[in-house]
Amino acid sequence: MDLRLLRYFVAVAEELHFGRAANRLHMSQPPLSRAIRQLEADLGTTLLHRSAAGVSLTPAGATLLTEARNLLEQSEQVRARVNAAASLTVGILADSTDPGIARLADSYRRLHPTVTITIRDADLTDPTCGLRAGLVDIAITRAPFDPTGLHLHELRADPLGAVLRTDDPLATRDRLTLADLADRAWFQFPPGTDALWQSFWNGGQSREGPVVRAVQECIQAVLWNGTIGLAPLGHHLSEELVVVPVTDLPPSPVVAAWPATDTNPLIPAFVQLAATAYRG
Amino acid sequence: MDLRLLRYFVAVAEELHFGRAANRLHMSQPPLSRAIRQLEADLGTTLLHRSAAGVSLTPAGATLLTEARNLLEQSEQVRARVNAAASLTVGILADSTDPGIARLADSYRRLHPTVTITIRDADLTDPTCGLRAGLVDIAITRAPFDPTGLHLHELRADPLGAVLRTDDPLATRDRLTLADLADRAWFQFPPGTDALWQSFWNGGQSREGPVVRAVQECIQAVLWNGTIGLAPLGHHLSEELVVVPVTDLPPSPVVAAWPATDTNPLIPAFVQLAATAYRG
DNA sequence: ATCGCCGATACCCGGTGGGTATCATCGCTG
DNA sequence: CAGCGATGATACCCACCGGGTATCGGCGAT
């Protein structure tokens, strides 16, 4: 059985007219007639009643119409699924300053040269980097966020510090507590941001402060407006900023997250590679 | 996408060797290589890693392997379902003496000349005429029987009578009750026969008597052994038998039955035709 | 370094899928 | 009732494609 013939048959069965169907298929009528006869011979049944009055479906033809539509639909899905298995989009959040992700992508490309891997920088609105919206296949992000329907894999946990201007009175301290920062203005995330995540990144409390949508905006908020935020230690954000450890905050985990329903075989391989890359 | 190419791909993916796969497909290696390249070009992805060491699947290839197997399997099912929709096997029970079924088959053939309709006479063991075993698409039989998983359509209800030899003392009566027959030997159906059906055709009670497997055997049992049985009125069974109405039995319904899961479009058409044929 | 295995390439041929021209049939209409 | 128009079937042709054979190239093993 040939999918081409099924496509032809569906056209004829829908039009109930060889001429119109041929037109729709951008071909002439005689080869179409022949193709349908061929399909009938292949299946060993008559699919259409032909008469000068018109064309009508036999019971076998009616069955084939629905079955063929179904099969053609599924063949398209196969195409889509195979294409999905040939490319991987990874969303990253807040770690755009981290060179690790670039090295990770490179080593993945070396391992799977046939796979197109794309890194997408997400904005802070969505800690799952568009995972639920289907924009990315995997998110590399920082917990916490609502994990419903997601598989998670913790890659690393970073101690957190307060991001301060170098001329801040606290900037010379080698450690801080949340109490030291209680009177400062904190970031505000846009509405719709995961509540868990928002409260954590504000030091576990609801805070007042300017709205930020991207990492660059956070840095600017600290530099220009004297607000304060949290960041993993060891990242060099700017010449004019320091990150001072805050001792009474739990470390911030970096997690890989992907939809529990996603069967893309590239995902486990990527997560494993990410795990070794982040461990080192 | 061409199912032929998918078949080729499955062979190569299973053998992981172009030569062996070509052998399995009864073709030579070069056109097979070309076909796989074609499939890759069509899908826009590499499906196989080729090296002198051997062939291995890319992630997209692994996905396609399962998807292709699935699609090929389904294409075979389409073929089977279309063939099923082009032929109808009707099982009939106990009414082989009824000329109505022959007329019904003829008028169905006139209505659907492309459909092969086959009438199968069932034995008394199975009142559903092999419906559950898949031997027939529709059963025209007499209730009662276990209707689980079946759709039923009552075609007619016949008053019942006792089948007696013409020289039986009761043969001249114009009506009887079950009480009149209480001391007679009744039929016995083979083990496995539907219990509902068995008890009904024995006058609603468990009875002693010879085992019968076919209508002919029932007639012979009455003629030769003096046993007794029930039959719808108005059928001429034999010159030496009469059917005397039994007034305290409910009429016996003739029903069309077919599997609730069967989507064969021939079934509704046949049932409708049967309904009008039996009504007349 | 060389041999051997295996997939790729080059090239050829016949069948098939597409085309055009025309026929046959049937329903409609004047 | 004859002629016309519409529609599917048939006849025939051509280009392309799916199959074949012969051979190359590259990598691994010895």
mmCIF file of N, CA and C in Angstrom, chain A residues 197-251:
data_model
loop_
_atom_site.group_PDB
_atom_site.id
_atom_site.type_symbol
_atom_site.label_atom_id
_atom_site.label_comp_id
_atom_site.label_asym_id
_atom_site.label_seq_id
_atom_site.Cartn_x
_atom_site.Cartn_y
_atom_site.Cartn_z
ATOM 1 N N TRP A 197 9.265 30.749 43.403
ATOM 2 C CA TRP A 197 10.546 31.251 42.944
ATOM 3 C C TRP A 197 10.722 32.708 43.363
ATOM 4 N N GLN A 198 9.680 33.461 43.169
ATOM 5 C CA GLN A 198 9.718 34.886 43.490
ATOM 6 C C GLN A 198 10.029 35.115 44.963
ATOM 7 N N SER A 199 9.358 34.344 45.837
ATOM 8 C CA SER A 199 9.566 34.586 47.262
ATOM 9 C C SER A 199 10.975 34.139 47.666
ATOM 10 N N PHE A 200 11.462 33.039 47.076
ATOM 11 C CA PHE A 200 12.795 32.581 47.435
ATOM 12 C C PHE A 200 13.853 33.614 47.067
ATOM 13 N N TRP A 201 13.760 34.110 45.849
ATOM 14 C CA TRP A 201 14.797 35.031 45.382
ATOM 15 C C TRP A 201 14.702 36.394 46.046
ATOM 16 N N ASN A 202 13.674 36.634 46.826
ATOM 17 C CA ASN A 202 13.624 37.846 47.628
ATOM 18 C C ASN A 202 13.963 37.546 49.078
ATOM 19 N N GLY A 203 14.738 36.522 49.298
ATOM 20 C CA GLY A 203 15.167 36.205 50.647
ATOM 21 C C GLY A 203 14.055 35.601 51.472
ATOM 22 N N GLY A 204 13.149 34.945 50.838
ATOM 23 C CA GLY A 204 12.102 34.246 51.572
ATOM 24 C C GLY A 204 10.985 35.153 52.044
ATOM 25 N N GLN A 205 10.985 36.388 51.643
ATOM 26 C CA GLN A 205 9.947 37.308 52.102
ATOM 27 C C GLN A 205 9.374 38.092 50.936
ATOM 28 N N SER A 206 8.224 38.671 51.169
ATOM 29 C CA SER A 206 7.643 39.574 50.182
ATOM 30 C C SER A 206 8.321 40.931 50.339
ATOM 31 N N ARG A 207 8.816 41.496 49.255
ATOM 32 C CA ARG A 207 9.626 42.713 49.353
ATOM 33 C C ARG A 207 9.082 43.800 48.449
ATOM 34 N N GLU A 208 9.500 45.001 48.711
ATOM 35 C CA GLU A 208 9.225 46.132 47.830
ATOM 36 C C GLU A 208 10.452 46.376 46.973
ATOM 37 N N GLY A 209 10.233 46.919 45.775
ATOM 38 C CA GLY A 209 11.389 47.246 44.958
ATOM 39 C C GLY A 209 11.036 47.347 43.494
ATOM 40 N N PRO A 210 11.990 47.713 42.654
ATOM 41 C CA PRO A 210 11.716 47.876 41.220
ATOM 42 C C PRO A 210 11.477 46.512 40.550
ATOM 43 N N VAL A 211 10.649 46.549 39.504
ATOM 44 C CA VAL A 211 10.356 45.326 38.755
ATOM 45 C C VAL A 211 11.507 45.016 37.811
ATOM 46 N N VAL A 212 11.950 43.759 37.804
ATOM 47 C CA VAL A 212 13.022 43.370 36.869
ATOM 48 C C VAL A 212 12.535 42.203 36.017
ATOM 49 N N ARG A 213 13.000 42.191 34.782
ATOM 50 C CA ARG A 213 12.594 41.134 33.861
ATOM 51 C C ARG A 213 13.775 40.321 33.361
ATOM 52 N N ALA A 214 14.971 40.826 33.498
ATOM 53 C CA ALA A 214 16.128 40.110 32.958
ATOM 54 C C ALA A 214 17.311 40.340 33.879
ATOM 55 N N VAL A 215 18.315 39.486 33.759
ATOM 56 C CA VAL A 215 19.487 39.576 34.625
ATOM 57 C C VAL A 215 20.152 40.942 34.484
ATOM 58 N N GLN A 216 20.227 41.414 33.237
ATOM 59 C CA GLN A 216 20.863 42.698 33.014
ATOM 60 C C GLN A 216 20.146 43.809 33.804
ATOM 61 N N GLU A 217 18.840 43.698 33.869
ATOM 62 C CA GLU A 217 18.058 44.684 34.611
ATOM 63 C C GLU A 217 18.356 44.624 36.105
ATOM 64 N N CYS A 218 18.614 43.421 36.626
ATOM 65 C CA CYS A 218 18.956 43.272 38.036
ATOM 66 C C CYS A 218 20.246 44.013 38.335
ATOM 67 N N ILE A 219 21.232 43.750 37.480
ATOM 68 C CA ILE A 219 22.536 44.377 37.676
ATOM 69 C C ILE A 219 22.388 45.900 37.657
ATOM 70 N N GLN A 220 21.634 46.386 36.670
ATOM 71 C CA GLN A 220 21.421 47.829 36.576
ATOM 72 C C GLN A 220 20.680 48.363 37.796
ATOM 73 N N ALA A 221 19.712 47.586 38.282
ATOM 74 C CA ALA A 221 18.951 48.028 39.450
ATOM 75 C C ALA A 221 19.862 48.200 40.654
ATOM 76 N N VAL A 222 20.803 47.278 40.808
ATOM 77 C CA VAL A 222 21.742 47.384 41.928
ATOM 78 C C VAL A 222 22.659 48.599 41.737
ATOM 79 N N LEU A 223 23.181 48.726 40.520
ATOM 80 C CA LEU A 223 24.146 49.789 40.232
ATOM 81 C C LEU A 223 23.523 51.170 40.368
ATOM 82 N N TRP A 224 22.358 51.335 39.839
ATOM 83 C CA TRP A 224 21.794 52.678 39.692
ATOM 84 C C TRP A 224 20.837 53.046 40.799
ATOM 85 N N ASN A 225 20.165 52.065 41.366
ATOM 86 C CA ASN A 225 19.065 52.376 42.266
ATOM 87 C C ASN A 225 19.298 51.908 43.692
ATOM 88 N N GLY A 226 20.444 51.298 43.942
ATOM 89 C CA GLY A 226 20.736 50.884 45.294
ATOM 90 C C GLY A 226 19.885 49.759 45.816
ATOM 91 N N THR A 227 19.171 49.069 44.933
ATOM 92 C CA THR A 227 18.408 47.910 45.375
ATOM 93 C C THR A 227 19.379 46.782 45.636
ATOM 94 N N ILE A 228 18.829 45.651 46.057
ATOM 95 C CA ILE A 228 19.693 44.552 46.427
ATOM 96 C C ILE A 228 19.084 43.260 45.917
ATOM 97 N N GLY A 229 19.918 42.281 45.634
ATOM 98 C CA GLY A 229 19.393 41.010 45.158
ATOM 99 C C GLY A 229 20.294 39.885 45.581
ATOM 100 N N LEU A 230 19.874 38.683 45.258
ATOM 101 C CA LEU A 230 20.677 37.513 45.601
ATOM 102 C C LEU A 230 21.279 36.952 44.326
ATOM 103 N N ALA A 231 22.452 36.355 44.441
ATOM 104 C CA ALA A 231 23.062 35.698 43.291
ATOM 105 C C ALA A 231 23.956 34.587 43.797
ATOM 106 N N PRO A 232 24.160 33.560 42.989
ATOM 107 C CA PRO A 232 25.107 32.520 43.370
ATOM 108 C C PRO A 232 26.507 33.115 43.458
ATOM 109 N N LEU A 233 27.309 32.613 44.398
ATOM 110 C CA LEU A 233 28.681 33.104 44.536
ATOM 111 C C LEU A 233 29.511 32.660 43.337
ATOM 112 N N GLY A 234 30.593 33.396 43.138
ATOM 113 C CA GLY A 234 31.570 32.949 42.147
ATOM 114 C C GLY A 234 31.292 33.435 40.749
ATOM 115 N N HIS A 235 30.215 34.184 40.559
ATOM 116 C CA HIS A 235 29.962 34.749 39.233
ATOM 117 C C HIS A 235 30.434 36.190 39.230
ATOM 118 N N HIS A 236 31.138 36.541 38.205
ATOM 119 C CA HIS A 236 31.610 37.901 38.091
ATOM 120 C C HIS A 236 30.603 38.688 37.279
ATOM 121 N N LEU A 237 29.786 39.495 37.961
ATOM 122 C CA LEU A 237 28.681 40.168 37.293
ATOM 123 C C LEU A 237 29.132 41.467 36.648
ATOM 124 N N SER A 238 29.931 42.214 37.351
ATOM 125 C CA SER A 238 30.351 43.534 36.858
ATOM 126 C C SER A 238 31.537 43.996 37.700
ATOM 127 N N GLU A 239 32.326 44.916 37.172
ATOM 128 C CA GLU A 239 33.472 45.473 37.902
ATOM 129 C C GLU A 239 33.024 46.215 39.159
ATOM 130 N N GLU A 240 31.821 46.778 39.083
ATOM 131 C CA GLU A 240 31.370 47.643 40.171
ATOM 132 C C GLU A 240 30.473 46.925 41.172
ATOM 133 N N LEU A 241 30.380 45.586 41.049
ATOM 134 C CA LEU A 241 29.523 44.824 41.957
ATOM 135 C C LEU A 241 30.326 43.749 42.671
ATOM 136 N N VAL A 242 29.982 43.479 43.904
ATOM 137 C CA VAL A 242 30.533 42.324 44.618
ATOM 138 C C VAL A 242 29.367 41.461 45.114
ATOM 139 N N VAL A 243 29.657 40.197 45.350
ATOM 140 C CA VAL A 243 28.650 39.301 45.916
ATOM 141 C C VAL A 243 29.183 38.836 47.272
ATOM 142 N N VAL A 244 28.508 39.216 48.333
ATOM 143 C CA VAL A 244 28.942 38.878 49.688
ATOM 144 C C VAL A 244 28.070 37.739 50.220
ATOM 145 N N PRO A 245 28.707 36.647 50.684
ATOM 146 C CA PRO A 245 27.935 35.489 51.158
ATOM 147 C C PRO A 245 26.899 35.874 52.219
ATOM 148 N N VAL A 246 25.711 35.290 52.104
ATOM 149 C CA VAL A 246 24.671 35.438 53.132
ATOM 150 C C VAL A 246 24.541 34.074 53.796
ATOM 151 N N THR A 247 24.893 34.015 55.063
ATOM 152 C CA THR A 247 25.073 32.707 55.708
ATOM 153 C C THR A 247 23.755 32.025 56.066
ATOM 154 N N ASP A 248 22.679 32.772 56.240
ATOM 155 C CA ASP A 248 21.448 32.111 56.654
ATOM 156 C C ASP A 248 20.484 31.853 55.499
ATOM 157 N N LEU A 249 21.017 31.636 54.296
ATOM 158 C CA LEU A 249 20.203 31.233 53.145
ATOM 159 C C LEU A 249 20.651 29.844 52.702
ATOM 160 N N PRO A 250 19.700 28.954 52.359
ATOM 161 C CA PRO A 250 20.121 27.654 51.834
ATOM 162 C C PRO A 250 20.734 27.837 50.448
ATOM 163 N N PRO A 251 21.612 26.930 50.023
ATOM 164 C CA PRO A 251 22.212 27.073 48.686
ATOM 165 C C PRO A 251 21.147 26.946 47.594
#
